[in-house]
Amino acid sequence: MEAVNVYAARILEKQEYFKPGHRACQGCAEALAVRLVAKALGNNVIVASATGCMEIISSPLPFTNWDVPWIHVAFENTAAVLSGAESAYKALARKGRIKDRGTVFLGMGGDGATTDIGLQALSGAFERGHSFVYVCYDNEAYMNTGIQRSSSTPFGASTTTSPAGKKVPGQITWKKNMAEIAVAHNVPYVATACASYPFDLMEKVQKAARTPGPAYIHILSVCPTGWRIPPSKSIWIGRLAVETGIFPLFEVEDGRYRITVDVPEMRPVEEYLKPQGRFRHLTPEITARIQERVDFEYRKLVAKTQFKF
Amino acid sequence: MGKRVGIEVSIAAADAVASTDVDVVAAYPITPQTHIVEHLSELVNNGELDAEFIPVESEHSAMSVCCGSSAAGARTFTCTSSQGLALMNEIVFIAPGLRLPIVMILANRSLSGPLSIWNDHTDVMSIRDCGWIQVFAETGQEVYDHVLFSFRVAEDPAVSLPVILNMDGFILTHVIEPIEYWEPEQVKRYLPDFKPVNALDPDRPTTVGAFGLPGIYSEAKKAQDEALIHSKEHILKAWEELGQVVGRHYKPVETHLTEGAETVFLTMGSIGQTVAMAVERLRDRGEPAGLVKLRLWRPFPFEELRDAVRGAKRIIVIDRAISYGGTGGPVASEIRSALYGEDHMPAVTNFICGLAGRDVTPDDYIAMYERSLEMTQSKVGQEDSVFYGVRE
Ligand SMILES: Cc1ncc(C[n+]2csc(CCOP(=O)(O)OP(=O)(O)O)c2C)c(N)n1
Ligand code: SF4
Ligand SMILES: [Mg+2]
């Protein structure tokens, strides 16, 4: 399904594997991203999930929203659980006890589960080279436990453990670049995505699934509750993240970078920051610092796409 | 009958694991467990064992890999000690909740700090209430036999719970013993192929590891407790059939010279051998001493314990772990509460000894015996728990 972008709406299958009726907040673009990922992969898949919003909203015993096999063990070990399932299938298929049907192993975790507490397990799984797709749903904080900061929370954002105070203006560290960390592991397919660009997202998921070995997709997932925006604005904010260059959409195939959603004219970051309650306290000076950093990071990314092999 | 070989117990244990045609092994090295996993990776890399050996980056991931693998329907093994067990603790408690029949050998070693690589039971006692079936081996042969036993019990569809096989670090892991290997036909007869009750399978989607609201959590946990309690009948059957296959007979509680004994020692693991020597010497002197050995730790064998100590006036419980500021050694406090309210409840005295591999000789046990005669009445609490042989 190459270039699904062009005629996607018509060829997408109607079947959902992440079923409606879950308990996510209104306008949750993380749940939307989960749904798109599940749809892109179909039903020949085994999912391992980390603890977090997406796990809690979809698996209250004895109910489930999952129409594919799904396992949750803990917060920080998803990549290891996934390694185990993948290895089990490999061994069982080799011994002829199951048929090898090319089942896809999908890991899912929030930014906390991925960039903080689960980074070691993920690094180990990347390094061992298991064949899986790991998706980080990045809503830029620990939302499930009440909007605490993570290493993926952007500079300046106010969270419940990096509150905008009289002395400290919220988060004062720069967002960890998890996609680059994956690239540094020589993961053969790495991409960023956002549910505001659904076809770009699904195409990347399918590409990741076709890639032998590990693949990593980092999905910016707008969380109206934590970002303090109206639920109706989620998709719009996701677009602004891309159009301001704050969250560029790109992919890295065997080290080769490509920007997948071009932004010919970059909007000022202020347009992205202003509508969000978590950035309400920012002064023009801080906004200018963020603008400077975004420009720098974007130039770096563009330079990487121009690297001649 | 299988061949008898003089071999390091760790190597024999790994060979026993390999004889089950295990599918996935995930482990992280830690003394004194290392020889077991090294040998398994050697067997895999030499093509003698068709399994996935996952050299994980931590014990937390080892147990997590095991959860994923077992849930996907593979026969799964891991092995650790001490700090490794402490690091995987979180997932150790989850595995039985998910009813995953993982088998783990725990090469018992003390917990830090101070750091010590030597043997005692402080590691396993830290996870006493984790929900796994837990057995203790006394000799190398018992370790070997109980590897087969552990897979058999764990994977029994009526049980479907993980099993920890405790073997004392160094005292068992690093000694060479004559061990009778099982013939492949014996393994085949005893251990059926693993047919998971509920595997992750795209054709039959299941949700594993859902979260429990207050309205259902207690029910889920009670069901888990009942599963562990009821595993006992299958454990007994597995031992009975093991006896039929290889002619060695095991029970949840073993006794030695308890006929007419007034004072019985109670031990777990390899020290049973040393205490047996002490008891034999006491008997030679005409002392009414006996020995009770606990092989099955969870589910706790209440009836068998009561039968084993019936008639005794005094039990000397040997603990190899401490419950800081608590009610004595962990084994002693369990024994006290298991016997509490019995008619003619024996006095329970408690010695904590052999920590971090410190030698305890038959003479020492005889000294404990003599001292216990002065400690007549058992009180619940610390008063009757004595550190033996500690410089003050
Ligand atoms: C070992 C451990 N520490 C802490 C927690 C509490 N906890 C559960 S979910 C969560 C945050 C999840 O954040 P993230 O991964 O970003 O997912 P989100 O809920 O934001 O989607 C935390 C801190 C836990 N379950 N386990
Ligand atoms: S808190 Fe945010 S991520 Fe979590 S369900 Fe609500 S909107 Fe979605
Ligand atoms: Mg988050």
XYZ file of C-alpha atoms and ligand atoms in Angstrom:
736
model
C 0.000 0.000 0.000
C 2.583 2.548 -1.169
C 1.653 6.227 -1.295
C -1.500 5.531 0.590
C -1.653 9.276 1.131
C -2.979 9.984 -2.327
C -6.136 7.889 -2.343
C -6.164 6.624 1.193
C -9.639 7.472 2.325
C -11.131 5.160 -0.267
C -8.878 2.180 0.165
C -8.702 2.107 3.965
C -10.450 -0.834 5.426
C -13.429 -0.150 7.660
C -12.537 -2.784 10.215
C -11.365 -1.497 13.595
C -9.095 -3.546 15.868
C -8.958 -0.968 18.642
C -12.688 -0.883 19.275
C -14.849 2.069 20.275
C -16.213 2.373 23.804
C -12.900 3.025 25.520
C -12.555 5.565 28.291
C -10.161 8.134 26.852
C -10.957 11.819 27.353
C -12.827 13.663 24.646
C -10.540 14.767 21.862
C -7.701 12.436 22.890
C -5.402 12.296 19.890
C -3.362 9.562 21.573
C -6.352 7.194 21.371
C -6.837 8.303 17.772
C -3.230 7.428 16.980
C -3.624 4.020 18.623
C -6.662 3.381 16.481
C -4.833 4.363 13.283
C -1.845 2.174 14.121
C -4.124 -0.802 14.798
C -6.006 -0.211 11.574
C -2.791 0.030 9.583
C -1.577 -3.337 10.883
C -4.727 -5.444 10.557
C -5.333 -8.536 12.639
C -2.163 -10.591 12.208
C -0.536 -8.824 15.101
C 0.363 -9.299 18.769
C 0.405 -6.164 20.892
C 2.382 -5.527 24.084
C 1.411 -2.402 25.960
C 3.008 -0.394 28.744
C 1.088 0.924 31.716
C -0.320 4.370 30.980
C -3.378 6.145 29.657
C -3.868 3.851 26.660
C -3.655 0.714 28.768
C -6.006 1.998 31.441
C -8.654 3.282 29.046
C -8.792 0.063 27.029
C -8.587 -2.868 29.465
C -10.787 -2.572 32.541
C -11.290 -6.199 33.614
C -13.489 -7.932 32.430
C -13.805 -5.675 29.355
C -11.393 -4.958 26.545
C -11.255 -2.745 23.481
C -8.744 -4.983 21.783
C -9.790 -7.251 18.953
C -6.233 -8.489 18.528
C -4.108 -10.373 21.075
C -2.868 -7.856 23.606
C -0.693 -8.142 26.708
C 0.167 -5.674 29.443
C 2.694 -6.640 32.102
C 4.090 -3.423 33.606
C 5.176 0.150 32.930
C 8.824 -0.076 31.909
C 9.243 -3.496 30.321
C 7.152 -3.470 27.135
C 10.093 -3.900 24.795
C 11.249 -6.905 26.855
C 7.791 -8.489 26.925
C 7.617 -7.974 23.178
C 11.082 -9.532 22.735
C 9.795 -12.567 24.610
C 6.682 -12.979 22.481
C 8.652 -12.494 19.277
C 11.293 -15.017 20.363
C 8.624 -17.510 21.376
C 7.056 -17.348 17.921
C 10.457 -17.705 16.301
C 11.297 -20.800 18.333
C 7.869 -22.393 17.950
C 7.798 -21.796 14.190
C 11.308 -23.220 13.778
C 10.276 -26.324 15.693
C 7.167 -26.657 13.537
C 4.757 -26.227 16.413
C 3.096 -23.173 14.854
C 2.907 -21.929 11.277
C 5.000 -18.874 10.484
C 2.419 -16.411 9.223
C 4.486 -13.242 9.445
C 2.746 -12.022 12.576
C 3.712 -8.448 13.466
C 4.859 -7.723 17.031
C 3.745 -4.279 18.107
C 4.926 -2.533 21.257
C 3.220 0.562 22.572
C 4.122 2.915 25.390
C 3.779 6.532 26.381
C 6.668 8.978 26.479
C 7.264 8.091 30.128
C 7.269 4.365 29.392
C 9.612 4.895 26.455
C 11.972 7.808 27.017
C 12.327 7.455 30.795
C 11.605 4.301 32.767
C 11.539 1.888 29.821
C 14.524 3.219 27.886
C 16.875 0.492 29.126
C 14.564 -2.340 28.120
C 13.976 -0.693 24.739
C 17.676 -0.136 24.161
C 18.362 -3.785 24.963
C 15.656 -4.973 22.593
C 16.912 -2.686 19.786
C 20.437 -3.918 20.277
C 19.414 -7.577 20.217
C 17.624 -6.889 16.945
C 14.246 -8.496 17.554
C 11.802 -8.013 14.727
C 9.100 -5.682 16.056
C 7.494 -2.298 15.679
C 7.703 -0.136 18.774
C 5.440 2.910 18.874
C 5.874 5.681 21.410
C 2.707 7.703 21.944
C 4.226 10.951 23.087
C 1.803 13.265 24.864
C 4.755 14.958 26.508
C 4.066 14.067 30.152
C 2.915 11.307 32.485
C -0.766 11.885 31.814
C -2.135 8.756 33.419
C -0.846 9.786 36.839
C -1.852 13.431 36.532
C 0.317 15.405 34.072
C 3.775 15.054 35.653
C 6.803 16.021 33.572
C 8.849 13.494 31.644
C 12.104 13.829 29.735
C 9.907 14.297 26.677
C 8.079 17.315 28.113
C 9.051 20.365 26.039
C 10.990 23.330 27.379
C 8.696 25.798 29.084
C 5.706 23.509 29.610
C 3.973 23.670 32.958
C 3.190 20.266 34.447
C 2.311 19.154 37.956
C 5.964 18.385 38.749
C 7.400 21.204 36.651
C 4.856 23.834 37.545
C 5.222 27.369 36.234
C 6.350 29.046 39.446
C 7.438 32.491 40.470
C 11.067 31.517 40.084
C 11.116 28.600 37.635
C 9.032 28.903 34.458
C 7.927 25.256 34.199
C 10.088 22.628 32.476
C 13.621 23.970 32.046
C 15.172 21.092 30.102
C 14.943 20.434 26.383
C 12.859 17.553 25.099
C 14.800 14.318 24.769
C 15.173 13.367 21.107
C 14.034 9.773 21.229
C 13.935 9.253 17.459
C 17.633 10.114 17.277
C 18.335 7.727 20.131
C 16.682 4.994 18.074
C 18.731 6.001 15.011
C 21.891 5.784 17.120
C 21.022 2.122 17.774
C 21.108 1.530 14.003
C 17.428 0.659 14.072
C 16.681 0.056 10.385
C 13.452 2.057 10.314
C 12.747 5.104 12.468
C 10.004 7.651 11.894
C 8.047 10.418 13.543
C 4.315 10.808 13.005
C 1.226 12.594 14.263
C -2.455 11.639 14.144
C -3.179 14.998 12.490
C -1.517 13.439 9.421
C -3.270 10.064 9.474
C -2.177 8.721 6.110
C 1.446 9.643 6.616
C 1.193 7.868 9.977
C -0.372 4.699 8.593
C 2.045 4.456 5.733
C 4.945 4.655 8.169
C 3.429 1.974 10.381
C 3.100 -0.351 7.412
C 6.630 0.350 6.303
C 7.842 -0.355 9.835
C 5.968 -3.658 9.858
C 7.599 -4.705 6.596
C 11.065 -3.907 7.911
C 12.992 -6.941 9.153
C 14.426 -6.244 12.606
C 13.309 -3.501 14.939
C 11.426 -0.382 13.872
C 10.597 2.675 15.942
C 7.859 5.248 15.427
C 7.561 8.297 17.632
C 4.035 9.714 17.464
C 3.265 13.157 18.822
C -0.088 12.619 20.541
C -2.036 15.713 21.467
C -3.608 15.430 24.914
C -6.226 18.134 25.429
C -6.438 17.355 29.159
C -2.734 17.748 29.843
C -2.019 20.470 27.319
C -5.016 22.478 28.473
C -6.746 23.010 25.153
C -10.380 22.423 24.148
C -10.943 18.835 22.919
C -12.078 20.175 19.572
C -8.618 21.655 18.904
C -6.509 18.473 19.080
C -6.059 17.917 15.367
C -5.380 21.598 14.743
C -2.692 21.743 17.429
C -1.041 18.628 16.002
C -0.890 20.339 12.602
C 0.623 23.441 14.158
C 3.324 21.335 15.827
C 4.391 20.223 12.362
C 3.866 23.553 10.576
C 5.975 25.444 13.130
C 8.797 22.931 12.787
C 8.504 21.970 16.457
C 7.718 18.378 15.521
C 8.926 17.622 11.983
C 7.613 14.503 10.296
C 10.440 12.442 8.873
C 11.680 8.907 8.451
C 15.095 7.301 8.589
C 15.616 4.167 6.533
C 18.949 2.498 7.215
C 20.351 5.851 8.240
C 18.891 7.791 5.280
C 16.765 10.735 6.378
C 13.711 12.008 4.501
C 11.229 14.670 5.557
C 7.835 13.205 4.686
C 5.615 16.259 5.227
C 7.174 19.326 3.710
C 6.694 22.653 5.404
C 7.588 25.214 2.734
C 6.861 28.188 4.982
C 7.504 27.686 8.668
C 5.012 29.321 11.031
C 6.333 31.050 14.160
C 6.340 28.772 17.225
C 4.214 31.303 19.049
C 1.196 30.171 17.015
C 1.639 26.697 18.499
C 2.459 27.789 22.057
C -0.186 30.483 22.514
C -3.363 28.383 22.385
C -2.088 25.901 24.984
C -2.692 26.422 28.677
C 0.564 24.650 29.573
C 2.523 27.448 27.878
C 0.308 30.320 29.035
C 2.960 31.725 31.366
C 5.737 32.001 28.784
C 7.381 35.397 28.347
C 8.404 36.700 24.905
C 12.029 36.014 25.873
C 11.358 32.340 26.546
C 9.334 32.049 23.359
C 12.251 33.554 21.463
C 14.617 30.997 23.000
C 12.323 28.210 21.933
C 12.130 29.667 18.409
C 15.893 29.749 18.194
C 16.220 26.138 19.296
C 13.504 24.940 16.903
C 15.198 26.671 13.965
C 18.524 25.130 14.907
C 17.104 21.615 15.265
C 15.238 21.904 11.987
C 18.349 23.025 10.133
C 20.209 20.081 11.604
C 17.503 17.720 10.388
C 17.513 19.216 6.889
C 21.282 18.864 6.784
C 20.908 15.177 7.597
C 18.486 14.692 4.708
C 21.109 16.190 2.418
C 23.882 13.853 3.483
C 25.299 12.024 0.473
C 26.028 8.358 1.057
C 17.747 -46.277 34.243
C 19.661 -43.181 33.200
C 23.411 -42.913 33.268
C 25.135 -41.725 36.423
C 27.741 -39.026 35.977
C 29.992 -37.060 38.291
C 29.245 -33.497 37.308
C 28.897 -29.970 38.640
C 25.321 -29.519 39.754
C 24.879 -26.289 37.736
C 25.836 -28.110 34.537
C 23.488 -30.947 35.378
C 20.694 -28.469 36.098
C 21.244 -26.821 32.704
C 21.292 -30.244 31.039
C 18.015 -31.040 32.756
C 16.524 -27.815 31.384
C 17.819 -28.672 27.927
C 16.325 -32.168 28.180
C 12.865 -30.583 28.277
C 13.442 -29.092 24.799
C 12.855 -25.659 26.326
C 11.898 -22.989 23.757
C 13.061 -19.718 25.291
C 15.713 -18.996 27.924
C 16.197 -15.405 29.074
C 18.759 -14.629 31.731
C 21.301 -12.180 33.061
C 24.479 -13.411 34.746
C 24.975 -13.234 38.507
C 27.119 -15.351 40.835
C 26.412 -18.152 41.783
C 23.880 -18.729 38.993
C 26.296 -18.112 36.102
C 27.330 -21.657 35.228
C 23.730 -22.635 34.558
C 23.066 -19.939 31.969
C 26.549 -20.177 30.482
C 26.018 -23.854 29.833
C 22.596 -23.257 28.306
C 23.969 -20.653 25.898
C 26.766 -23.062 25.012
C 24.257 -25.803 24.218
C 22.294 -23.390 22.021
C 25.352 -22.096 20.181
C 26.615 -25.633 19.588
C 23.303 -26.603 18.059
C 22.599 -29.114 20.812
C 19.547 -27.237 22.057
C 17.004 -25.692 19.695
C 15.959 -22.686 21.761
C 16.084 -18.911 21.708
C 18.653 -17.751 24.252
C 17.925 -14.082 25.023
C 20.923 -12.364 26.644
C 18.889 -9.573 28.194
C 20.300 -6.340 29.607
C 18.907 -6.898 33.142
C 17.007 -9.349 35.317
C 13.964 -7.096 35.153
C 13.966 -7.675 31.432
C 14.742 -11.385 31.901
C 11.509 -11.901 33.779
C 9.662 -9.611 31.359
C 10.918 -11.578 28.357
C 9.778 -14.724 30.157
C 6.302 -13.261 30.588
C 6.024 -12.407 26.893
C 7.423 -15.740 25.841
C 5.287 -17.850 28.148
C 2.168 -15.878 27.217
C 2.960 -16.565 23.563
C 2.946 -20.295 24.283
C 6.627 -21.189 24.617
C 8.259 -23.354 27.285
C 10.251 -20.750 29.194
C 13.127 -20.806 31.680
C 15.150 -18.291 33.626
C 17.602 -18.389 36.472
C 18.895 -15.812 38.923
C 20.176 -15.057 42.433
C 20.016 -12.384 45.086
C 20.280 -8.873 43.578
C 18.971 -10.225 40.303
C 15.860 -11.481 42.026
C 15.502 -8.159 43.820
C 15.740 -6.292 40.525
C 13.113 -8.476 38.849
C 10.875 -8.338 41.913
C 8.115 -6.271 40.302
C 7.614 -8.762 37.496
C 7.995 -11.800 39.774
C 4.725 -10.784 41.397
C 2.964 -10.248 38.069
C 3.813 -13.599 36.417
C 1.515 -15.730 38.627
C -1.245 -13.126 38.352
C -1.131 -13.731 34.605
C -0.954 -17.508 35.257
C 2.259 -17.906 33.254
C 4.012 -21.262 33.808
C 7.593 -19.980 33.829
C 10.255 -22.074 35.565
C 13.007 -20.265 37.472
C 15.970 -21.694 39.312
C 16.991 -19.477 42.187
C 20.611 -20.102 43.168
C 20.151 -18.786 46.691
C 22.513 -16.034 47.801
C 22.384 -13.261 50.393
C 21.061 -9.829 49.604
C 23.228 -6.711 49.854
C 24.373 -4.793 51.826
C 26.974 -5.493 52.729
C 27.464 -7.128 49.397
C 27.953 -10.863 49.626
C 27.976 -13.468 46.920
C 27.586 -16.378 49.335
C 24.698 -18.598 50.223
C 21.720 -18.075 52.481
C 17.987 -17.647 51.979
C 17.565 -13.894 52.288
C 16.815 -13.598 48.581
C 13.958 -16.075 48.413
C 12.421 -14.912 51.689
C 12.046 -11.432 50.201
C 9.500 -12.832 47.752
C 7.779 -15.233 50.100
C 4.344 -13.934 49.137
C 4.877 -13.629 45.392
C 2.409 -16.357 44.406
C 4.835 -18.805 42.767
C 5.021 -22.473 43.658
C 8.282 -22.733 45.612
C 10.331 -25.843 46.303
C 13.766 -26.406 47.861
C 16.293 -28.976 46.722
C 18.696 -30.620 49.133
C 21.084 -32.394 46.769
C 22.245 -32.172 43.173
C 20.059 -35.104 42.219
C 17.081 -33.335 43.705
C 17.866 -30.249 41.661
C 18.037 -32.305 38.489
C 14.810 -34.193 39.197
C 13.020 -31.028 40.215
C 13.792 -29.229 36.986
C 11.638 -31.826 35.261
C 9.134 -31.703 38.093
C 8.910 -27.893 37.913
C 8.034 -27.832 34.208
C 5.588 -30.662 34.701
C 3.743 -28.890 37.527
C 3.899 -25.346 36.112
C 2.547 -26.342 32.718
C -0.142 -28.683 34.030
C -3.264 -26.979 32.617
C -4.942 -27.458 36.002
C -2.113 -25.463 37.639
C -0.692 -22.961 35.124
C 1.485 -21.178 37.664
C 5.187 -20.355 37.705
C 7.590 -22.460 39.793
C 10.740 -21.423 41.663
C 13.267 -24.172 42.297
C 15.609 -23.102 45.091
C 19.139 -24.492 45.122
C 21.735 -23.240 47.558
C 24.420 -21.129 45.937
C 27.901 -22.708 45.862
C 26.912 -25.496 48.271
C 24.901 -26.979 45.413
C 25.677 -24.873 42.349
C 29.443 -25.358 42.456
C 29.907 -28.879 43.758
C 30.467 -32.018 41.766
C 28.050 -34.775 42.617
C 27.127 -38.113 41.121
C 23.882 -37.431 39.295
C 21.682 -39.874 37.489
C 20.524 -38.324 34.203
C 17.093 -39.152 32.853
C 16.775 -41.046 29.603
C 14.932 -39.160 26.841
C 12.075 -41.715 27.059
C 11.722 -40.994 30.750
C 11.481 -37.260 30.077
C 8.951 -37.943 27.365
C 6.871 -40.132 29.606
C 6.925 -37.672 32.464
C 6.680 -34.284 30.758
C 4.031 -33.782 28.074
C 4.413 -31.059 25.423
C 3.459 -27.618 26.665
C -0.088 -26.809 25.602
C -0.837 -23.346 26.964
C -4.304 -22.720 28.338
C -4.445 -19.314 26.671
C -1.753 -18.217 24.244
C -1.381 -14.919 22.421
C -2.678 -15.938 19.009
C -4.078 -13.721 16.244
C -6.682 -16.397 15.501
C -8.007 -16.261 19.061
C -7.452 -12.746 20.372
C -7.225 -12.527 24.146
C -6.448 -9.628 26.457
C -3.791 -10.516 29.009
C -3.007 -8.244 31.944
C -6.119 -6.101 32.147
C -6.410 -3.725 35.068
C -8.665 -4.412 38.031
C -10.961 -1.870 39.591
C -11.857 -2.268 43.286
C -14.989 -4.155 42.238
C -13.022 -7.055 40.750
C -9.446 -6.972 42.099
C -10.198 -9.024 45.231
C -12.005 -11.672 43.211
C -9.085 -11.955 40.798
C -6.636 -12.289 43.678
C -8.741 -14.823 45.574
C -8.928 -16.906 42.405
C -5.139 -16.750 42.170
C -4.731 -17.840 45.789
C -7.091 -20.753 45.250
C -5.159 -21.788 42.172
C -1.991 -21.932 44.265
C -3.661 -23.837 47.107
C -5.201 -26.343 44.708
C -1.934 -26.824 42.872
C -0.931 -29.076 45.766
C -2.864 -32.093 44.585
C -1.136 -31.822 41.208
C 2.211 -31.366 42.908
C 1.657 -34.572 44.871
C 0.671 -36.387 41.710
C 3.734 -35.095 39.881
C 5.975 -36.432 42.660
C 4.188 -39.750 42.662
C 4.679 -40.152 38.929
C 8.279 -39.009 39.190
C 8.757 -41.916 41.582
C 7.201 -44.279 39.075
C 9.462 -43.042 36.282
C 12.852 -42.803 38.004
C 12.328 -44.570 41.315
C 13.072 -41.600 43.545
C 10.301 -40.574 45.858
C 9.706 -37.067 47.095
C 7.257 -35.594 49.579
C 6.344 -32.042 50.631
C 7.854 -32.680 54.072
C 10.575 -35.278 54.650
C 11.436 -36.778 57.997
C 14.584 -38.417 59.301
C 14.681 -40.283 62.636
C 11.492 -38.601 63.875
C 10.156 -41.848 65.351
C 9.889 -41.101 69.071
C 11.739 -37.811 68.695
C 11.067 -35.180 71.342
C 13.113 -32.424 69.725
C 13.099 -32.063 65.968
C 15.136 -29.763 63.777
C 13.361 -28.149 60.865
C 15.434 -27.234 57.813
C 15.097 -26.163 54.204
C 17.585 -26.815 51.428
C 21.046 -28.318 51.512
C 21.727 -27.910 55.242
C 19.380 -30.825 55.810
C 22.405 -33.032 55.082
C 24.542 -31.495 57.823
C 21.746 -31.472 60.358
C 21.062 -35.139 59.600
C 24.639 -35.941 60.669
C 24.122 -34.023 63.902
C 20.854 -35.817 64.584
C 22.441 -39.197 63.986
C 25.165 -38.391 66.482
C 22.599 -37.199 69.021
C 20.684 -40.426 68.559
C 23.875 -42.406 69.115
C 24.136 -40.596 72.434
C 20.551 -41.623 73.219
C 19.080 -38.167 72.722
C 15.528 -38.208 71.285
C 16.357 -35.941 68.335
C 14.881 -35.958 64.838
C 14.844 -33.969 61.623
C 12.016 -32.550 59.531
C 12.829 -31.079 56.134
C 10.491 -28.751 54.307
C 10.707 -29.316 50.566
C 7.494 -27.554 49.552
C 7.391 -23.967 50.750
C 4.444 -22.732 48.688
C 1.708 -23.857 48.765
C 2.528 -24.420 52.428
C 2.049 -28.095 53.417
C 0.102 -27.603 56.655
C -1.141 -31.166 57.100
C 2.148 -32.815 56.278
C 3.973 -30.507 58.668
C 1.562 -31.237 61.504
C 1.915 -34.973 60.895
C 5.681 -34.732 60.775
C 6.041 -32.968 64.128
C 3.221 -34.775 65.934
C 4.468 -35.995 69.295
C 7.463 -33.675 69.362
C 7.823 -31.356 72.348
C 10.167 -28.924 70.704
C 11.018 -27.764 67.208
C 14.315 -26.092 66.425
C 13.736 -24.059 63.294
C 16.892 -23.168 61.419
C 16.445 -19.883 59.586
C 18.882 -18.617 56.982
C 17.308 -15.186 56.717
C 16.267 -12.370 59.030
C 12.995 -10.577 59.459
C 14.381 -7.300 60.806
C 12.537 -6.188 63.892
C 9.977 -8.879 63.237
C 8.745 -12.041 64.867
C 11.874 -14.116 64.393
C 13.216 -15.815 61.299
C 10.702 -16.039 58.471
C 10.522 -19.836 58.555
C 10.098 -19.944 62.338
C 7.265 -17.466 62.306
C 5.511 -19.494 59.611
C 5.976 -22.706 61.564
C 4.645 -21.099 64.726
C 1.543 -19.842 63.022
C 1.023 -23.107 61.141
C 0.992 -24.997 64.451
C -0.725 -22.379 66.567
C -3.786 -23.757 68.317
C -2.769 -27.387 67.828
C -3.271 -29.602 70.860
C 0.131 -30.124 72.479
C 1.709 -27.508 70.284
C 5.459 -28.012 70.405
C 7.645 -25.165 71.607
C 9.268 -23.454 68.654
C 12.808 -22.224 69.107
C 14.631 -20.497 66.358
C 18.271 -20.168 65.387
C 19.387 -17.825 62.641
C 22.652 -19.077 61.210
C 24.662 -19.785 58.108
C 24.209 -16.285 56.733
C 26.308 -15.402 53.692
C 27.779 -18.874 53.478
C 29.208 -19.007 56.990
C 29.974 -22.615 57.870
C 27.709 -24.337 60.346
C 28.968 -27.782 61.366
C 27.252 -30.785 62.957
C 28.879 -29.714 66.239
C 27.155 -26.361 65.954
C 23.771 -28.023 65.481
C 24.441 -30.204 68.515
C 25.221 -27.042 70.479
C 21.945 -25.531 69.298
C 20.163 -28.674 70.392
C 21.623 -28.409 73.864
C 20.797 -24.750 74.119
C 17.243 -25.302 72.980
C 16.626 -27.638 75.905
C 16.980 -24.599 78.169
C 14.540 -22.588 76.053
C 11.474 -24.460 77.141
C 8.446 -22.322 76.528
C 7.910 -20.748 73.170
C 6.680 -17.202 73.107
C 5.652 -15.556 69.938
C 8.167 -12.846 69.315
C 11.842 -12.249 69.068
C 12.892 -13.651 72.420
C 13.260 -17.173 71.118
C 15.062 -16.220 67.956
C 18.771 -16.411 68.457
C 21.579 -15.505 66.097
C 23.884 -18.486 66.398
C 27.634 -18.055 66.384
C 27.713 -14.291 65.975
C 30.518 -12.339 67.633
C 29.139 -9.634 69.878
C 7.303 1.170 38.228
C 6.185 2.117 38.137
N 6.376 3.417 38.488
C 5.353 4.281 38.394
C 4.125 3.877 37.956
C 3.006 4.871 37.905
N 2.652 5.238 36.544
C 1.729 4.571 35.844
S 1.445 5.187 34.339
C 2.566 6.419 34.613
C 2.812 7.494 33.625
C 2.586 7.111 32.237
O 3.097 8.092 31.430
P 3.360 7.829 29.908
O 4.201 6.641 29.714
O 3.849 9.089 29.303
O 1.910 7.444 29.351
P 0.599 8.368 29.289
O -0.251 8.004 30.429
O 1.045 9.791 29.318
O -0.022 8.004 27.983
C 3.150 6.306 35.861
C 4.152 7.256 36.396
C 3.969 2.516 37.619
N 2.802 2.019 37.195
N 4.992 1.677 37.705
S -5.236 12.358 29.729
Fe -4.665 12.898 27.672
S -3.714 11.071 26.783
Fe -4.810 10.441 28.632
S -6.805 9.779 27.845
Fe -7.010 11.930 28.447
S -6.580 13.081 26.583
Fe -5.851 11.000 26.251
Mg 2.776 10.517 28.312
